[in-house]
mmCIF file with all atom_site columns, C-alpha atoms in Angstrom:
data_model
loop_
_atom_site.group_PDB
_atom_site.id
_atom_site.type_symbol
_atom_site.label_atom_id
_atom_site.label_alt_id
_atom_site.label_comp_id
_atom_site.label_asym_id
_atom_site.label_entity_id
_atom_site.label_seq_id
_atom_site.pdbx_PDB_ins_code
_atom_site.Cartn_x
_atom_site.Cartn_y
_atom_site.Cartn_z
_atom_site.occupancy
_atom_site.B_iso_or_equiv
_atom_site.pdbx_formal_charge
_atom_site.auth_seq_id
_atom_site.auth_comp_id
_atom_site.auth_asym_id
_atom_site.auth_atom_id
_atom_site.pdbx_PDB_model_num
ATOM 1   C CA . PRO A 1 1   ? -18.915 40.716 -2.906  1.00 88.00 ? 1   PRO A CA 1
ATOM 2   C CA . SER A 1 2   ? -20.489 40.018 0.578   1.00 88.00 ? 2   SER A CA 1
ATOM 3   C CA . GLN A 1 3   ? -23.391 42.443 -0.169  1.00 89.00 ? 3   GLN A CA 1
ATOM 4   C CA . LEU A 1 4   ? -23.945 40.878 -3.649  1.00 91.00 ? 4   LEU A CA 1
ATOM 5   C CA . ILE A 1 5   ? -23.964 37.363 -2.519  1.00 91.00 ? 5   ILE A CA 1
ATOM 6   C CA . ASP A 1 6   ? -26.600 38.317 0.260   1.00 92.00 ? 6   ASP A CA 1
ATOM 7   C CA . LYS A 1 7   ? -28.831 39.442 -2.638  1.00 92.00 ? 7   LYS A CA 1
ATOM 8   C CA . VAL A 1 8   ? -28.152 36.379 -4.668  1.00 92.00 ? 8   VAL A CA 1
ATOM 9   C CA . ASP A 1 9   ? -28.613 34.017 -1.623  1.00 91.00 ? 9   ASP A CA 1
ATOM 10  C CA . THR A 1 10  ? -31.855 35.751 -0.752  1.00 92.00 ? 10  THR A CA 1
ATOM 11  C CA . PHE A 1 11  ? -33.222 35.710 -4.288  1.00 95.00 ? 11  PHE A CA 1
ATOM 12  C CA . ILE A 1 12  ? -32.421 31.847 -4.606  1.00 93.00 ? 12  ILE A CA 1
ATOM 13  C CA . GLU A 1 13  ? -34.207 31.125 -1.324  1.00 92.00 ? 13  GLU A CA 1
ATOM 14  C CA . ARG A 1 14  ? -37.293 33.044 -2.601  1.00 94.00 ? 14  ARG A CA 1
ATOM 15  C CA . CYS A 1 15  ? -37.034 31.249 -6.107  1.00 94.00 ? 15  CYS A CA 1
ATOM 16  C CA . THR A 1 16  ? -36.891 27.651 -4.597  1.00 93.00 ? 16  THR A CA 1
ATOM 17  C CA . GLN A 1 17  ? -40.178 28.312 -2.920  1.00 93.00 ? 17  GLN A CA 1
ATOM 18  C CA . ASN A 1 18  ? -41.821 29.155 -6.221  1.00 90.00 ? 18  ASN A CA 1
ATOM 19  C CA . ILE A 1 19  ? -40.138 27.067 -8.928  1.00 95.00 ? 19  ILE A CA 1
ATOM 20  C CA . ASP A 1 20  ? -37.846 23.993 -9.574  1.00 95.00 ? 20  ASP A CA 1
ATOM 21  C CA . LEU A 1 21  ? -34.847 26.098 -9.853  1.00 96.00 ? 21  LEU A CA 1
ATOM 22  C CA . LYS A 1 22  ? -32.248 24.982 -12.516 1.00 96.00 ? 22  LYS A CA 1
ATOM 23  C CA . ALA A 1 23  ? -30.228 28.232 -13.229 1.00 96.00 ? 23  ALA A CA 1
ATOM 24  C CA . ILE A 1 24  ? -29.822 31.687 -12.313 1.00 96.00 ? 24  ILE A CA 1
ATOM 25  C CA . TYR A 1 25  ? -28.744 34.549 -14.649 1.00 97.00 ? 25  TYR A CA 1
ATOM 26  C CA . ILE A 1 26  ? -27.133 37.897 -13.333 1.00 97.00 ? 26  ILE A CA 1
ATOM 27  C CA . GLU A 1 27  ? -27.383 40.635 -15.953 1.00 97.00 ? 27  GLU A CA 1
ATOM 28  C CA . MET A 1 28  ? -25.707 44.048 -15.661 1.00 98.00 ? 28  MET A CA 1
ATOM 29  C CA . ASN A 1 29  ? -27.756 46.826 -17.363 1.00 97.00 ? 29  ASN A CA 1
ATOM 30  C CA . GLY A 1 30  ? -26.417 48.557 -20.539 1.00 95.00 ? 30  GLY A CA 1
ATOM 31  C CA . PHE A 1 31  ? -23.836 50.447 -18.724 1.00 95.00 ? 31  PHE A CA 1
ATOM 32  C CA . ASP A 1 32  ? -22.283 52.236 -21.822 1.00 92.00 ? 32  ASP A CA 1
ATOM 33  C CA . ILE A 1 33  ? -25.544 54.213 -22.407 1.00 91.00 ? 33  ILE A CA 1
ATOM 34  C CA . ASN A 1 34  ? -26.968 54.148 -18.818 1.00 93.00 ? 34  ASN A CA 1
ATOM 35  C CA . TYR A 1 35  ? -24.003 55.809 -17.271 1.00 91.00 ? 35  TYR A CA 1
ATOM 36  C CA . ASP A 1 36  ? -26.093 57.560 -14.481 1.00 93.00 ? 36  ASP A CA 1
ATOM 37  C CA . LEU A 1 37  ? -26.537 54.143 -12.731 1.00 95.00 ? 37  LEU A CA 1
ATOM 38  C CA . TRP A 1 38  ? -24.971 50.908 -13.215 1.00 97.00 ? 38  TRP A CA 1
ATOM 39  C CA . TYR A 1 39  ? -26.929 47.963 -11.749 1.00 97.00 ? 39  TYR A CA 1
ATOM 40  C CA . PHE A 1 40  ? -27.822 44.324 -12.217 1.00 97.00 ? 40  PHE A CA 1
ATOM 41  C CA . ASN A 1 41  ? -30.868 42.175 -12.154 1.00 97.00 ? 41  ASN A CA 1
ATOM 42  C CA . LEU A 1 42  ? -31.346 38.601 -11.219 1.00 97.00 ? 42  LEU A CA 1
ATOM 43  C CA . PHE A 1 43  ? -33.355 35.977 -13.143 1.00 97.00 ? 43  PHE A CA 1
ATOM 44  C CA . ALA A 1 44  ? -34.295 32.465 -12.285 1.00 97.00 ? 44  ALA A CA 1
ATOM 45  C CA . TYR A 1 45  ? -35.132 29.453 -14.673 1.00 97.00 ? 45  TYR A CA 1
ATOM 46  C CA . ASP A 1 46  ? -36.856 26.375 -14.381 1.00 96.00 ? 46  ASP A CA 1
ATOM 47  C CA . ASN A 1 47  ? -34.735 24.891 -17.255 1.00 94.00 ? 47  ASN A CA 1
ATOM 48  C CA . TYR A 1 48  ? -31.179 25.144 -18.306 1.00 93.00 ? 48  TYR A CA 1
ATOM 49  C CA . HIS A 1 49  ? -29.736 25.213 -21.737 1.00 87.00 ? 49  HIS A CA 1
ATOM 50  C CA . ASN A 1 50  ? -26.129 25.661 -22.945 1.00 80.00 ? 50  ASN A CA 1
ATOM 51  C CA . CYS A 1 51  ? -25.027 29.071 -24.057 1.00 76.00 ? 51  CYS A CA 1
ATOM 52  C CA . ASP A 1 52  ? -24.635 28.379 -27.600 1.00 78.00 ? 52  ASP A CA 1
ATOM 53  C CA . ASP A 1 53  ? -27.945 29.964 -28.298 1.00 81.00 ? 53  ASP A CA 1
ATOM 54  C CA . LYS A 1 54  ? -28.716 32.584 -25.528 1.00 87.00 ? 54  LYS A CA 1
ATOM 55  C CA . ASP A 1 55  ? -32.346 33.210 -26.677 1.00 88.00 ? 55  ASP A CA 1
ATOM 56  C CA . TRP A 1 56  ? -33.663 31.007 -23.769 1.00 91.00 ? 56  TRP A CA 1
ATOM 57  C CA . LEU A 1 57  ? -32.359 33.675 -21.326 1.00 93.00 ? 57  LEU A CA 1
ATOM 58  C CA . SER A 1 58  ? -35.362 35.794 -22.324 1.00 92.00 ? 58  SER A CA 1
ATOM 59  C CA . PHE A 1 59  ? -37.847 33.160 -20.954 1.00 94.00 ? 59  PHE A CA 1
ATOM 60  C CA . TYR A 1 60  ? -37.119 33.349 -17.219 1.00 96.00 ? 60  TYR A CA 1
ATOM 61  C CA . ALA A 1 61  ? -39.459 31.978 -14.655 1.00 96.00 ? 61  ALA A CA 1
ATOM 62  C CA . TYR A 1 62  ? -38.955 34.542 -11.905 1.00 94.00 ? 62  TYR A CA 1
ATOM 63  C CA . ASP A 1 63  ? -36.932 37.718 -11.482 1.00 95.00 ? 63  ASP A CA 1
ATOM 64  C CA . ASN A 1 64  ? -36.169 40.127 -8.706  1.00 93.00 ? 64  ASN A CA 1
ATOM 65  C CA . ASP A 1 65  ? -38.151 43.191 -8.233  1.00 85.00 ? 65  ASP A CA 1
ATOM 66  C CA . GLU A 1 66  ? -35.680 45.809 -7.974  1.00 90.00 ? 66  GLU A CA 1
ATOM 67  C CA . ASP A 1 67  ? -32.436 47.154 -9.783  1.00 94.00 ? 67  ASP A CA 1
ATOM 68  C CA . ILE A 1 68  ? -29.549 46.294 -7.538  1.00 95.00 ? 68  ILE A CA 1
ATOM 69  C CA . ALA A 1 69  ? -27.093 49.325 -7.769  1.00 95.00 ? 69  ALA A CA 1
ATOM 70  C CA . LEU A 1 70  ? -23.471 48.628 -8.438  1.00 95.00 ? 70  LEU A CA 1
ATOM 71  C CA . THR A 1 71  ? -21.011 51.278 -6.574  1.00 93.00 ? 71  THR A CA 1
ATOM 72  C CA . GLY A 1 72  ? -17.267 51.788 -6.948  1.00 93.00 ? 72  GLY A CA 1
ATOM 73  C CA . LEU A 1 73  ? -16.706 52.576 -10.585 1.00 93.00 ? 73  LEU A CA 1
ATOM 74  C CA . GLU A 1 74  ? -18.260 56.004 -10.629 1.00 95.00 ? 74  GLU A CA 1
ATOM 75  C CA . ALA A 1 75  ? -15.042 57.414 -12.416 1.00 95.00 ? 75  ALA A CA 1
ATOM 76  C CA . ALA A 1 76  ? -15.605 54.844 -15.332 1.00 95.00 ? 76  ALA A CA 1
ATOM 77  C CA . GLN A 1 77  ? -19.300 55.834 -15.400 1.00 95.00 ? 77  GLN A CA 1
ATOM 78  C CA . ASN A 1 78  ? -18.213 59.479 -15.949 1.00 95.00 ? 78  ASN A CA 1
ATOM 79  C CA . ASP A 1 79  ? -15.912 58.410 -18.519 1.00 93.00 ? 79  ASP A CA 1
ATOM 80  C CA . PHE A 1 80  ? -18.528 56.743 -20.541 1.00 91.00 ? 80  PHE A CA 1
ATOM 81  C CA . LYS A 1 81  ? -20.924 59.928 -19.892 1.00 94.00 ? 81  LYS A CA 1
ATOM 82  C CA . LEU A 1 82  ? -17.967 62.268 -21.324 1.00 92.00 ? 82  LEU A CA 1
ATOM 83  C CA . TYR A 1 83  ? -17.678 59.858 -24.359 1.00 90.00 ? 83  TYR A CA 1
ATOM 84  C CA . ASP A 1 84  ? -21.401 60.061 -25.068 1.00 89.00 ? 84  ASP A CA 1
ATOM 85  C CA . LYS A 1 85  ? -21.907 63.658 -24.327 1.00 89.00 ? 85  LYS A CA 1
ATOM 86  C CA . ASN A 1 86  ? -19.056 64.720 -26.524 1.00 89.00 ? 86  ASN A CA 1
ATOM 87  C CA . ALA A 1 87  ? -19.986 62.442 -29.293 1.00 85.00 ? 87  ALA A CA 1
ATOM 88  C CA . LEU A 1 88  ? -16.462 60.890 -29.142 1.00 87.00 ? 88  LEU A CA 1
ATOM 89  C CA . HIS A 1 89  ? -18.047 57.804 -31.011 1.00 81.00 ? 89  HIS A CA 1
ATOM 90  C CA . ASN A 1 90  ? -17.479 60.094 -34.242 1.00 82.00 ? 90  ASN A CA 1
ATOM 91  C CA . VAL A 1 91  ? -13.649 60.077 -33.578 1.00 84.00 ? 91  VAL A CA 1
ATOM 92  C CA . SER A 1 92  ? -12.148 56.901 -35.124 1.00 85.00 ? 92  SER A CA 1
ATOM 93  C CA . THR A 1 93  ? -9.149  56.983 -32.784 1.00 85.00 ? 93  THR A CA 1
ATOM 94  C CA . TYR A 1 94  ? -11.395 56.345 -29.800 1.00 87.00 ? 94  TYR A CA 1
ATOM 95  C CA . SER A 1 95  ? -13.347 53.365 -31.141 1.00 86.00 ? 95  SER A CA 1
ATOM 96  C CA . ALA A 1 96  ? -10.790 50.721 -30.134 1.00 88.00 ? 96  ALA A CA 1
ATOM 97  C CA . LEU A 1 97  ? -10.429 52.318 -26.697 1.00 90.00 ? 97  LEU A CA 1
ATOM 98  C CA . TYR A 1 98  ? -14.146 52.355 -26.351 1.00 91.00 ? 98  TYR A CA 1
ATOM 99  C CA . ASP A 1 99  ? -14.416 48.680 -27.272 1.00 92.00 ? 99  ASP A CA 1
ATOM 100 C CA . ILE A 1 100 ? -11.714 47.731 -24.833 1.00 94.00 ? 100 ILE A CA 1
ATOM 101 C CA . SER A 1 101 ? -13.450 49.885 -22.169 1.00 94.00 ? 101 SER A CA 1
ATOM 102 C CA . LEU A 1 102 ? -16.563 47.824 -22.639 1.00 95.00 ? 102 LEU A CA 1
ATOM 103 C CA . LEU A 1 103 ? -14.809 44.557 -22.298 1.00 97.00 ? 103 LEU A CA 1
ATOM 104 C CA . LEU A 1 104 ? -12.924 45.799 -19.183 1.00 96.00 ? 104 LEU A CA 1
ATOM 105 C CA . VAL A 1 105 ? -16.195 46.825 -17.411 1.00 97.00 ? 105 VAL A CA 1
ATOM 106 C CA . LEU A 1 106 ? -17.705 43.381 -18.184 1.00 98.00 ? 106 LEU A CA 1
ATOM 107 C CA . CYS A 1 107 ? -14.650 41.659 -17.000 1.00 97.00 ? 107 CYS A CA 1
ATOM 108 C CA . LYS A 1 108 ? -14.711 43.711 -13.798 1.00 97.00 ? 108 LYS A CA 1
ATOM 109 C CA . PHE A 1 109 ? -18.527 42.825 -13.265 1.00 97.00 ? 109 PHE A CA 1
ATOM 110 C CA . LEU A 1 110 ? -17.780 39.046 -13.953 1.00 98.00 ? 110 LEU A CA 1
ATOM 111 C CA . LEU A 1 111 ? -14.922 39.150 -11.376 1.00 97.00 ? 111 LEU A CA 1
ATOM 112 C CA . LEU A 1 112 ? -17.227 40.684 -8.763  1.00 96.00 ? 112 LEU A CA 1
ATOM 113 C CA . ILE A 1 113 ? -19.690 37.737 -9.460  1.00 96.00 ? 113 ILE A CA 1
ATOM 114 C CA . ASP A 1 114 ? -16.745 35.267 -9.299  1.00 95.00 ? 114 ASP A CA 1
ATOM 115 C CA . ASN A 1 115 ? -15.493 36.801 -5.941  1.00 94.00 ? 115 ASN A CA 1
ATOM 116 C CA . ALA A 1 116 ? -19.202 36.910 -4.490  1.00 93.00 ? 116 ALA A CA 1
ATOM 117 C CA . LEU A 1 117 ? -19.795 33.365 -5.297  1.00 92.00 ? 117 LEU A CA 1
ATOM 118 C CA . LYS A 1 118 ? -16.740 32.323 -3.534  1.00 89.00 ? 118 LYS A CA 1
ATOM 119 C CA . HIS A 1 119 ? -18.133 34.072 -0.240  1.00 82.00 ? 119 HIS A CA 1
ATOM 120 C CA . SER A 1 120 ? -21.383 32.300 -0.405  1.00 82.00 ? 120 SER A CA 1
ATOM 121 C CA . ARG A 1 121 ? -22.097 29.903 2.608   1.00 77.00 ? 121 ARG A CA 1
ATOM 122 C CA . ARG A 1 122 ? -24.698 28.122 0.404   1.00 77.00 ? 122 ARG A CA 1
ATOM 123 C CA . GLY A 1 123 ? -22.614 26.312 -2.078  1.00 77.00 ? 123 GLY A CA 1
ATOM 124 C CA . TYR A 1 124 ? -24.543 26.123 -5.296  1.00 82.00 ? 124 TYR A CA 1
ATOM 125 C CA . SER A 1 125 ? -25.568 23.120 -7.252  1.00 88.00 ? 125 SER A CA 1
ATOM 126 C CA . ILE A 1 126 ? -27.010 24.984 -10.230 1.00 93.00 ? 126 ILE A CA 1
ATOM 127 C CA . PRO A 1 127 ? -25.281 26.933 -12.821 1.00 94.00 ? 127 PRO A CA 1
ATOM 128 C CA . ILE A 1 128 ? -24.997 30.717 -12.448 1.00 95.00 ? 128 ILE A CA 1
ATOM 129 C CA . LEU A 1 129 ? -24.491 32.831 -15.568 1.00 96.00 ? 129 LEU A CA 1
ATOM 130 C CA . ALA A 1 130 ? -23.521 36.382 -15.805 1.00 97.00 ? 130 ALA A CA 1
ATOM 131 C CA . SER A 1 131 ? -23.223 39.090 -18.384 1.00 97.00 ? 131 SER A CA 1
ATOM 132 C CA . ALA A 1 132 ? -24.275 42.578 -19.253 1.00 97.00 ? 132 ALA A CA 1
ATOM 133 C CA . HIS A 1 133 ? -27.137 43.581 -21.406 1.00 95.00 ? 133 HIS A CA 1
ATOM 134 C CA . ASP A 1 134 ? -26.650 43.043 -25.055 1.00 92.00 ? 134 ASP A CA 1
ATOM 135 C CA . PHE A 1 135 ? -23.310 41.162 -24.733 1.00 94.00 ? 135 PHE A CA 1
ATOM 136 C CA . ASP A 1 136 ? -22.777 37.919 -26.389 1.00 91.00 ? 136 ASP A CA 1
ATOM 137 C CA . ILE A 1 137 ? -20.222 36.802 -23.961 1.00 94.00 ? 137 ILE A CA 1
ATOM 138 C CA . VAL A 1 138 ? -21.917 34.921 -20.920 1.00 95.00 ? 138 VAL A CA 1
ATOM 139 C CA . ALA A 1 139 ? -19.896 33.605 -18.121 1.00 96.00 ? 139 ALA A CA 1
ATOM 140 C CA . VAL A 1 140 ? -21.002 30.267 -16.615 1.00 95.00 ? 140 VAL A CA 1
ATOM 141 C CA . PHE A 1 141 ? -20.080 29.683 -12.947 1.00 93.00 ? 141 PHE A CA 1
ATOM 142 C CA . LYS A 1 142 ? -20.524 25.942 -11.805 1.00 84.00 ? 142 LYS A CA 1
#
């Protein structure tokens, strides 16, 4: 959490020099098909809308210049690789387990964001949103 919040704090400091910052979005990559590297990106917005319609998240004003690697879940990454390489998506008994696994990884990522925000020395007055690529679930931290 402390390393993640350092990245977020640095990003916010840079953004406030360039835009009137209204929201931050933290997005994990499509981890189920990109099992070799799990990472996240940061996006800054000069406007904020509710999450009933998430299309506005595509129109960010500023983003970070690098993929920020996530570590610690390499065993889960290997499980997704095994699932993909062995075409287990064709085995119906695995589909529910796969869906649950997707949600568990997303929840773990969101818990990481929540813990990181609690470690920040800044205190945020803007909403911080987080999710993973192509997920309909978006957490909003205020």
